[in-house]
Backbone as CSV, one residue per row, in Angstrom:
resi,resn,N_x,N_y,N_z,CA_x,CA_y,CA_z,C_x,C_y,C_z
1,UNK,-21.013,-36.452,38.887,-21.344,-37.860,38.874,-21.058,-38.561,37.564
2,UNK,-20.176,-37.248,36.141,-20.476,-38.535,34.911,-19.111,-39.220,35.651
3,UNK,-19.223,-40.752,35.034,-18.394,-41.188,35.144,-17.115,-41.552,33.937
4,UNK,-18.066,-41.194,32.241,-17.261,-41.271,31.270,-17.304,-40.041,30.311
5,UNK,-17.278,-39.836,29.638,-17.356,-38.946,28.172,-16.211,-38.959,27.346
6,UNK,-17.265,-38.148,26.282,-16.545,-38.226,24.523,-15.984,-36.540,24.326
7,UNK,-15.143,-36.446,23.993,-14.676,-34.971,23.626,-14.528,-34.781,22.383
8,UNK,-15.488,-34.173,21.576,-14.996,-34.016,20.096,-14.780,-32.791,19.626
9,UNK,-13.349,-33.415,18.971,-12.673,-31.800,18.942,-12.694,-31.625,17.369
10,UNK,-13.983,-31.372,17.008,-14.267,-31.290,15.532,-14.996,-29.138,15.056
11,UNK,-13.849,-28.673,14.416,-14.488,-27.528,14.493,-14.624,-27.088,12.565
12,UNK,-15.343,-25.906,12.584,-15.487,-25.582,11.139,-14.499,-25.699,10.369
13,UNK,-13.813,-26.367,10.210,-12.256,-25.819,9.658,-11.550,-27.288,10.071
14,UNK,-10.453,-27.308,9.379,-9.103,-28.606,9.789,-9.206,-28.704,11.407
15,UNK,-9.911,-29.347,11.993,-8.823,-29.535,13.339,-7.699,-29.652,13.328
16,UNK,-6.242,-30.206,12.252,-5.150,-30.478,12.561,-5.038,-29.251,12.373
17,UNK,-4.857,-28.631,11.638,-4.724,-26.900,11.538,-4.311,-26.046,13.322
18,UNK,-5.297,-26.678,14.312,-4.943,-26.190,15.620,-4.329,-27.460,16.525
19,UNK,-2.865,-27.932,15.961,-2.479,-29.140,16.509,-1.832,-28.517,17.806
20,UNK,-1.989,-27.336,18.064,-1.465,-27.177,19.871,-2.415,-27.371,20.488
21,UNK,-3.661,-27.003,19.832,-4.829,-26.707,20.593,-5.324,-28.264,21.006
22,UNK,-5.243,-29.152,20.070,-5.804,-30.503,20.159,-4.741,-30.638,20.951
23,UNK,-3.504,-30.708,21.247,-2.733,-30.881,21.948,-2.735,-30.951,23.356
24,UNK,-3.695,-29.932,23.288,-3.524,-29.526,25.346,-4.869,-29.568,25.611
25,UNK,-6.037,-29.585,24.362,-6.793,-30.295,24.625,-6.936,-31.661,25.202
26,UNK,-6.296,-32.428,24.684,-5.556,-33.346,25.286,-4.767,-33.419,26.661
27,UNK,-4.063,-33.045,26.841,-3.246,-32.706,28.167,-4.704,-32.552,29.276
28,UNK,-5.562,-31.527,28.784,-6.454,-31.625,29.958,-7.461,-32.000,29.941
29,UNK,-7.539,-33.752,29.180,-8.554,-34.451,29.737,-7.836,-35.881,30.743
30,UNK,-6.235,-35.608,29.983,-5.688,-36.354,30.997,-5.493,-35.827,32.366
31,UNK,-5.252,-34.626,32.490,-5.509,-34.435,33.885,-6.921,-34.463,34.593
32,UNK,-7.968,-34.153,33.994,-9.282,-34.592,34.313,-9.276,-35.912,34.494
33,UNK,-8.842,-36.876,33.799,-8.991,-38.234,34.096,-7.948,-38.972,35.651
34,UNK,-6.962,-38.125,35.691,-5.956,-38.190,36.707,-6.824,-37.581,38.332
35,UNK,-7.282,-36.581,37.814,-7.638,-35.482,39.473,-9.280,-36.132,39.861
36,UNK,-10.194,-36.952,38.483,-11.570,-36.978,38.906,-11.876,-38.580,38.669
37,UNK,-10.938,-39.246,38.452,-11.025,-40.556,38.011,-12.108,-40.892,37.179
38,UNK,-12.211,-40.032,36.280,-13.324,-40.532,34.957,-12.546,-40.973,33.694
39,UNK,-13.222,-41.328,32.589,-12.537,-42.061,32.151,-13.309,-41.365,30.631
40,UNK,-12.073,-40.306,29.935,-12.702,-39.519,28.809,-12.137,-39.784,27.486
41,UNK,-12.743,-39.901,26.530,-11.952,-39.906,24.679,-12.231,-38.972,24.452
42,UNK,-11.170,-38.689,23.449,-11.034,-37.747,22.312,-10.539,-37.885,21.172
43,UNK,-11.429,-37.813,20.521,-11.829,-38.057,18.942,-11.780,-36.676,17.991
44,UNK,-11.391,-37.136,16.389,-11.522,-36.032,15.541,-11.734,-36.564,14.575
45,UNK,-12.509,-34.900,13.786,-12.857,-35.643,12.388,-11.707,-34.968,11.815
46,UNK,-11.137,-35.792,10.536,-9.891,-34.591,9.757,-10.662,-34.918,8.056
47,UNK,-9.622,-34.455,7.378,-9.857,-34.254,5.936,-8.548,-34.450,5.512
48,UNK,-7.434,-35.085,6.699,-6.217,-36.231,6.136,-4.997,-35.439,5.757
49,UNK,-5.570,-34.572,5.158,-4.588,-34.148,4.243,-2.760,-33.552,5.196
50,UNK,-2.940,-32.752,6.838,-2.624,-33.015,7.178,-1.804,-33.760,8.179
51,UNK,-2.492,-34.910,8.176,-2.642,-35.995,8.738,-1.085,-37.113,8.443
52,UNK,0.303,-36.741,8.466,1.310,-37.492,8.337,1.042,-38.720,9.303
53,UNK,2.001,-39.724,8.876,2.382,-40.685,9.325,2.880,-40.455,11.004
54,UNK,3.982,-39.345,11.423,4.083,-39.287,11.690,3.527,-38.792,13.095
55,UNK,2.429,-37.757,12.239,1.539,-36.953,13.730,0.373,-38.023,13.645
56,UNK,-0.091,-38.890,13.090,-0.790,-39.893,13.240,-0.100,-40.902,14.164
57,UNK,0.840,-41.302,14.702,1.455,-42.230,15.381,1.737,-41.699,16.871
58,UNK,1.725,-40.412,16.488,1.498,-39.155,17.547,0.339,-39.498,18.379
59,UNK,-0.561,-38.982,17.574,-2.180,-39.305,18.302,-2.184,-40.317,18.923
60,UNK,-1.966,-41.930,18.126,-2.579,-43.126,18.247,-1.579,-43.442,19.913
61,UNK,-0.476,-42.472,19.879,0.551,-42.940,21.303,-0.327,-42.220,22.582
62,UNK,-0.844,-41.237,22.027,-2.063,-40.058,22.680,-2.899,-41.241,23.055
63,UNK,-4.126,-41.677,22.714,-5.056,-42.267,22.265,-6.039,-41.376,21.915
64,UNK,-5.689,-40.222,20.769,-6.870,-39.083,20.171,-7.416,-40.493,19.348
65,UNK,-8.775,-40.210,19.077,-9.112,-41.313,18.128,-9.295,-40.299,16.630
66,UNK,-8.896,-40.975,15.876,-9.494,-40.678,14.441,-10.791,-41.024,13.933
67,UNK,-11.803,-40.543,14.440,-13.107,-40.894,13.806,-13.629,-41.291,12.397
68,UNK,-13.124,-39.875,11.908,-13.434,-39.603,10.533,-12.678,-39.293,9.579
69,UNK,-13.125,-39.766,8.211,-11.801,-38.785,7.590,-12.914,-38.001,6.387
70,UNK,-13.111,-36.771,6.097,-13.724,-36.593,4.688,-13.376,-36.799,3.454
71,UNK,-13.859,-37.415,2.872,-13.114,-37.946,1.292,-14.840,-37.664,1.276
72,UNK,-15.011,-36.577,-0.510,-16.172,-36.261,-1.036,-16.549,-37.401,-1.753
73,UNK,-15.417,-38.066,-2.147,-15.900,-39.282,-3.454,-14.485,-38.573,-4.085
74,UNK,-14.570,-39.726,-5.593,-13.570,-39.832,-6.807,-13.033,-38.220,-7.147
75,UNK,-11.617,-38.276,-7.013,-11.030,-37.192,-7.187,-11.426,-35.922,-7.915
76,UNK,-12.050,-36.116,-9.032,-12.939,-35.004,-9.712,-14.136,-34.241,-9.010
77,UNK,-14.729,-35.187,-7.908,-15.902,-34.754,-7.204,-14.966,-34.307,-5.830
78,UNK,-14.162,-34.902,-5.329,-13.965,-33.962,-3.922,-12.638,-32.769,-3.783
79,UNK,-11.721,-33.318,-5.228,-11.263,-31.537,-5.712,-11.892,-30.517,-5.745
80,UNK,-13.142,-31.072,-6.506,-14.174,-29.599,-7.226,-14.542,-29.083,-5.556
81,UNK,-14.928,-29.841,-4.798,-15.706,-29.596,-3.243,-14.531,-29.396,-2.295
82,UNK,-13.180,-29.649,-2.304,-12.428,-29.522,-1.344,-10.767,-28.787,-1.864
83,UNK,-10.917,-27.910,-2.392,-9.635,-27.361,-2.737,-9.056,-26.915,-1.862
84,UNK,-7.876,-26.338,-2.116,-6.876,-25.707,-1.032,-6.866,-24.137,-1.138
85,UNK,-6.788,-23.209,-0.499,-6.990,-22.070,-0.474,-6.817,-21.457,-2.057
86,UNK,-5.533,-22.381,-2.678,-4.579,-21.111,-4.040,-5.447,-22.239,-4.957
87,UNK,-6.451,-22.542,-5.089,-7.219,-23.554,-5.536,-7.001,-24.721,-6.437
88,UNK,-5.920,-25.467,-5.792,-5.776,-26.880,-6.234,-6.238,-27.830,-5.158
89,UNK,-6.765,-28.956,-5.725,-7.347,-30.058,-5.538,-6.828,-30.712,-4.205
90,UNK,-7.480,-31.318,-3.118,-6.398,-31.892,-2.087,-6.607,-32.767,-1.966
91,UNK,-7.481,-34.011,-3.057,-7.396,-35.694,-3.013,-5.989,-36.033,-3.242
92,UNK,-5.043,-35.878,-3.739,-3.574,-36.523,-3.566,-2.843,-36.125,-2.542
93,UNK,-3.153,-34.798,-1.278,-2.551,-35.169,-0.106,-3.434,-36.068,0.926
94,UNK,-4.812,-35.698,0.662,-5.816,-36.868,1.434,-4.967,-38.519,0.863
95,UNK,-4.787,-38.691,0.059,-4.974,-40.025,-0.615,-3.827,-40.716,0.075
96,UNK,-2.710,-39.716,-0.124,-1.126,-39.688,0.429,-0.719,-40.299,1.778
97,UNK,-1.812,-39.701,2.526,-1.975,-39.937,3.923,-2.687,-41.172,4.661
98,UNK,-3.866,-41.772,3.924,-4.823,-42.556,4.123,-4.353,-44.172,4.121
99,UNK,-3.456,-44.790,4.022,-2.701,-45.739,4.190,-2.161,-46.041,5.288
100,UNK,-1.936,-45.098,6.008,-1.660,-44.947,7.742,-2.198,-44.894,8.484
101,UNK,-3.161,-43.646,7.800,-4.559,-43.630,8.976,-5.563,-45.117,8.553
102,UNK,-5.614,-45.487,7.997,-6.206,-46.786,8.048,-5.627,-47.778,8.846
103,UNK,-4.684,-48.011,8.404,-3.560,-48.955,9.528,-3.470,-48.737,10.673
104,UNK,-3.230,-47.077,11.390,-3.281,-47.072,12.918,-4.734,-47.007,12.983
105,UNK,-5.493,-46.776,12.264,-7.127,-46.346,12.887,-7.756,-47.255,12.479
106,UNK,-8.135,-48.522,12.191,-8.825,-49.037,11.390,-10.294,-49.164,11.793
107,UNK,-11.145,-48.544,12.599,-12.214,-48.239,12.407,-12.419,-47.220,11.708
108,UNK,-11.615,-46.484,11.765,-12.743,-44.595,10.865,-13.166,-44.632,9.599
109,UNK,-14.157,-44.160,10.052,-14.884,-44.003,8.946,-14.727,-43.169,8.001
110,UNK,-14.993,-42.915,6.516,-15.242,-42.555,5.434,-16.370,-41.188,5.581
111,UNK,-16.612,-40.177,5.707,-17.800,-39.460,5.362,-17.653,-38.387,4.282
112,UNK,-18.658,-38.500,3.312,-18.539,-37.481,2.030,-20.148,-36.681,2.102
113,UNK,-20.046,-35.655,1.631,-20.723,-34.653,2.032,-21.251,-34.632,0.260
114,UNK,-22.814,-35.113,0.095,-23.295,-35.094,-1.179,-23.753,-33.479,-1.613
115,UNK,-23.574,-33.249,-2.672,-24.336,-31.720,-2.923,-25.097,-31.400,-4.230
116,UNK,-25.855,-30.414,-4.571,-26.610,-30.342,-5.561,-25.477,-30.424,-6.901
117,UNK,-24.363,-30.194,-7.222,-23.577,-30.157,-7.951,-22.875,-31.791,-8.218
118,UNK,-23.356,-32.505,-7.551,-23.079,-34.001,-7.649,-23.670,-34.973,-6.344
119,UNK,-24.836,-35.203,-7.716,-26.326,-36.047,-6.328,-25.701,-37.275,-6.935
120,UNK,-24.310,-37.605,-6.603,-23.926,-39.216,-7.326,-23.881,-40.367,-5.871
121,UNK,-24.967,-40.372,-4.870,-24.942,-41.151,-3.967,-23.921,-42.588,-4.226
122,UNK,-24.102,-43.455,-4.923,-23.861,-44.688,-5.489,-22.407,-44.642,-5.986
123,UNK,-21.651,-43.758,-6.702,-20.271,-43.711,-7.263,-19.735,-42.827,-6.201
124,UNK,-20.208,-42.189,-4.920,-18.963,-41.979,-3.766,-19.461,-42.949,-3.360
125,UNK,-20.297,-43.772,-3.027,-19.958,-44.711,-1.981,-19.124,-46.191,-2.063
126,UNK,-19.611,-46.146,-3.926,-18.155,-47.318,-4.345,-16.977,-47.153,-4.151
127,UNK,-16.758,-45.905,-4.272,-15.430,-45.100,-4.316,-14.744,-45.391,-2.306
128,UNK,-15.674,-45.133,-1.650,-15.383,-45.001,-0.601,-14.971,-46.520,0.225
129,UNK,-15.981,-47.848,-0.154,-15.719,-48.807,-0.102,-14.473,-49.463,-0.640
130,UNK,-14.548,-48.538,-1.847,-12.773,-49.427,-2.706,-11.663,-48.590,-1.996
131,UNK,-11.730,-47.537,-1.201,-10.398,-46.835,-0.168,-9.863,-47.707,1.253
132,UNK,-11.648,-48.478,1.522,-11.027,-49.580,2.824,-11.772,-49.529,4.219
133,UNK,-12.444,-48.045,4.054,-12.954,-47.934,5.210,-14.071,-48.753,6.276
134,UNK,-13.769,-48.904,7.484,-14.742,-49.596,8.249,-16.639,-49.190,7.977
135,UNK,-16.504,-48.004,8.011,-17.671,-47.653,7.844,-17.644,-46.009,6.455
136,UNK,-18.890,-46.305,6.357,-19.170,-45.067,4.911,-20.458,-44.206,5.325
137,UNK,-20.315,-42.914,5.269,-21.550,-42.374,5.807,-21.626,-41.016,4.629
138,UNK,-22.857,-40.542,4.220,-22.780,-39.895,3.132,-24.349,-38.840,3.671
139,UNK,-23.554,-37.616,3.557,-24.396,-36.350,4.440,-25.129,-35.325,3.288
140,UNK,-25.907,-35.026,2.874,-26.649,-34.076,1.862,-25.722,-32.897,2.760
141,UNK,-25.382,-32.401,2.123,-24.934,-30.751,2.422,-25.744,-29.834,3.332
142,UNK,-25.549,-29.102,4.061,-26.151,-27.452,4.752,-25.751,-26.570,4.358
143,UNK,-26.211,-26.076,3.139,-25.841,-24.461,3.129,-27.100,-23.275,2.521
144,UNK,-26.588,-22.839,2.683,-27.776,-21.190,2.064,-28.119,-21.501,0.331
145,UNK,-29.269,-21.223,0.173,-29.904,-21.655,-1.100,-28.624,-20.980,-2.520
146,UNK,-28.179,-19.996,-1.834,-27.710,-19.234,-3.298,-26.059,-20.170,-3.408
147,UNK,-25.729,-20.523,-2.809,-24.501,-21.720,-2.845,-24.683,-22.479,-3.804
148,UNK,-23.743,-22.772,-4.839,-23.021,-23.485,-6.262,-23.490,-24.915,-5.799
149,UNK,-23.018,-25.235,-4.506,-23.327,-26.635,-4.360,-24.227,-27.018,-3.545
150,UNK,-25.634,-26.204,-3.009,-26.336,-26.217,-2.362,-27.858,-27.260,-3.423
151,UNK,-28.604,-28.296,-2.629,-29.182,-28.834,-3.065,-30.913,-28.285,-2.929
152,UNK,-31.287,-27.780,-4.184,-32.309,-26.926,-4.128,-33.558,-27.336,-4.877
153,UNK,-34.132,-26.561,-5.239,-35.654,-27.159,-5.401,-35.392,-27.777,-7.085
154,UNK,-34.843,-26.870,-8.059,-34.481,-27.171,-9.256,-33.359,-28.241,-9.369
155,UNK,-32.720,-28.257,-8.125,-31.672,-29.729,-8.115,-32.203,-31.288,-7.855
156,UNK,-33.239,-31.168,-6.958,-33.956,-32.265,-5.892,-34.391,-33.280,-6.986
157,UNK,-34.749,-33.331,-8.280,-35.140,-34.714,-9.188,-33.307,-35.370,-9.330
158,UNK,-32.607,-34.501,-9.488,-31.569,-35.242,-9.663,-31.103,-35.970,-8.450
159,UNK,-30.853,-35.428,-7.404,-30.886,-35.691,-6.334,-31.331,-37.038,-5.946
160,UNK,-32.758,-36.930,-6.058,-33.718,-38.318,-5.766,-33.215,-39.578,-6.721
161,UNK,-32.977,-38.994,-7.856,-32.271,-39.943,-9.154,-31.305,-40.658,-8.162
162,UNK,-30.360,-39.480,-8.043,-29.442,-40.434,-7.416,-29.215,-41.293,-6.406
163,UNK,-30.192,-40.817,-5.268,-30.325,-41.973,-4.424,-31.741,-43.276,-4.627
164,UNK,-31.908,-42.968,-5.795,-32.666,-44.495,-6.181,-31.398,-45.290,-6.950
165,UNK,-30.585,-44.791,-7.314,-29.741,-45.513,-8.093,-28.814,-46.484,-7.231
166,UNK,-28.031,-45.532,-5.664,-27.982,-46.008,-4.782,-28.732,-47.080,-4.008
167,UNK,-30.031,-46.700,-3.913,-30.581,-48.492,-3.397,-30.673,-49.302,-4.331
168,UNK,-31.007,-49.254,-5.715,-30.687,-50.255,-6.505,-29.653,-51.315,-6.038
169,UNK,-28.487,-50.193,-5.893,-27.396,-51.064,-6.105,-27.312,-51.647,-4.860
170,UNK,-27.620,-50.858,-3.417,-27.071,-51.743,-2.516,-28.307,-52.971,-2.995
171,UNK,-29.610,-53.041,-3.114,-30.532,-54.116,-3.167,-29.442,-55.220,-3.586
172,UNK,-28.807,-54.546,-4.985,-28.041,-55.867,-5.440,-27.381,-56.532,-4.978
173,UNK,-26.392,-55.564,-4.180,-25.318,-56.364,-3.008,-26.091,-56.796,-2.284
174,UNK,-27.227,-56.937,-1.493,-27.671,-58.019,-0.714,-27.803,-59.211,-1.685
175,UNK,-28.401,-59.146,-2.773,-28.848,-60.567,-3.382,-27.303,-60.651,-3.924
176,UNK,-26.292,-60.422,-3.883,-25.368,-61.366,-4.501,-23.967,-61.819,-3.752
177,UNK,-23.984,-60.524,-2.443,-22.496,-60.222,-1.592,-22.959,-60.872,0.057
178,UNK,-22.006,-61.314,0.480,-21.885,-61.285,1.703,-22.792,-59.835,2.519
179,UNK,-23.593,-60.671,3.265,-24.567,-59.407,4.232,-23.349,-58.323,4.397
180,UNK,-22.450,-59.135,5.406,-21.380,-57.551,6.135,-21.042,-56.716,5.065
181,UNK,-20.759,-56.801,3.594,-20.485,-55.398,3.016,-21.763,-54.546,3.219
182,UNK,-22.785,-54.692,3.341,-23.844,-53.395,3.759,-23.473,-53.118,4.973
183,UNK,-23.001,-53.838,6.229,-22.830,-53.086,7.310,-21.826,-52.420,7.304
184,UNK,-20.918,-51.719,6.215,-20.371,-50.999,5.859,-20.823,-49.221,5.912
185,UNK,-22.181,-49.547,5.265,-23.009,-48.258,4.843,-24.422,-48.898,6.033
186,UNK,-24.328,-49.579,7.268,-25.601,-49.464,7.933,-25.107,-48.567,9.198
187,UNK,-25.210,-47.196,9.305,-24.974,-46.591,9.888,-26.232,-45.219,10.125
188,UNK,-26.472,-45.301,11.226,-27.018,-44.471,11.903,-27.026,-42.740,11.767
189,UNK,-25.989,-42.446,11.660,-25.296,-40.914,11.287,-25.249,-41.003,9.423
190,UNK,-25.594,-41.844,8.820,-25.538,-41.775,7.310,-27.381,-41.305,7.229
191,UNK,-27.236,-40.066,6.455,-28.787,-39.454,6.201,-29.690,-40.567,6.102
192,UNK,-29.661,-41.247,4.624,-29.946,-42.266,3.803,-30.669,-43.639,4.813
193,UNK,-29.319,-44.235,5.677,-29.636,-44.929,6.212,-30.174,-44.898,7.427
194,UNK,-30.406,-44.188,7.937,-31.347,-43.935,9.243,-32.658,-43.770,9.102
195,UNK,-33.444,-43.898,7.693,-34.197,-44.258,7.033,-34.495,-46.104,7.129
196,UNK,-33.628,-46.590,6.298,-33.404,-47.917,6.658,-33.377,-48.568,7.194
197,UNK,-32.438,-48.403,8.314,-32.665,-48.691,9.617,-34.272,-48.951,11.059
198,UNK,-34.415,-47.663,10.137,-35.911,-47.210,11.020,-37.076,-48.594,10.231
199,UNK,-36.704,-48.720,9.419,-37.953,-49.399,8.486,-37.636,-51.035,8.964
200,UNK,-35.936,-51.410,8.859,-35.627,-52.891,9.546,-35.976,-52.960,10.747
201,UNK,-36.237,-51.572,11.649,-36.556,-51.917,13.194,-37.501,-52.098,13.141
């Protein structure tokens, strides 16, 4: 009886990494949509990097949606958090790419993953606003206590630091900016703001 659904083909790892798999993932929701007359998306989160122009124009002819893209924040913070296996930095193939995927996608969102190794709430989310994105969503980390970038009991004042510094600032952008730049960062799936939210309802 459904008559619609969302398919998200978001796994531990690059989804583009399994571009056959998203591929025929694909293939068989169009035949599901062909044999049961429902009417299904499919969406991904990536990390851009390989995300060409080209297999992006791919998708958008698909209609895969681009949800997400991960950008940690300013190149120093999402190198240190997102290297490449032989361990160099992958904000200049993310960065490389993100001009397109904005253009064919222009909803997706921005999400950076905060961690005890950089509780800088407020400087990724400037960062993330000055890249373009429709929306900005910013996730405290999950991992096991003994993790480098895991946010822990001896981390948590900094932490809190940093997201008071963060409402500071958005406070400010209300008293001085146009309302819609906060509906930038009023998002539901952002830790932070589902807080906020709850308190405006």
């Amino acid at each position: 009886g459904v008559l619609w659904g969302v398919i998200g083909f978001n796994l531990a790892a690059e989804p583009l990494l399994s571009w056959d798999m998203l591929i025929f993932v694909d293939d068989y929701r169009k035949h599901l949509q062909r044999t049961r007359q429902i009417s299904l998306l499919l969406g991904s989160v990536t990390n851009g990097t390989l995300l060409t122009e080209k297999k992006a124009r791919h998708l958008r002819e698909r209609d895969i949606i681009i949800s997400t893209v991960s950008v940690d924040g300013p190149p120093d913070i999402h190198d240190a958090l997102r290297p490449f296996p032989n361990g160099r930095g992958s904000y200049q193939a993310m960065i490389r790419n993100l001009p397109h995927i904005l253009q064919l996608f222009p909803q997706v969102s921005g999400a950076a993953v905060l961690t005890g190794l950089y509780p800088y709430p407020k400087r990724i989310a400037q960062h993330l606003l000055k890249l373009g994105f429709a929306n900005v969503l910013i996730k405290p980390v999950r991992a096991p206590h003994d993790t480098p970038f895991a946010i822990t009991w001896d981390k948590l004042d900094a932490v809190k630091k940093g997201y008071w510094e963060y409402a500071c600032w958005l406070i400010e952008l209300l008293s001085k900016e146009n309302d819609r730049t906060l509906l930038v960062f009023a998002n539901y799936y952002d830790f932070f703001w589902r807080f906020v939210l709850r308190l405006l309802g």
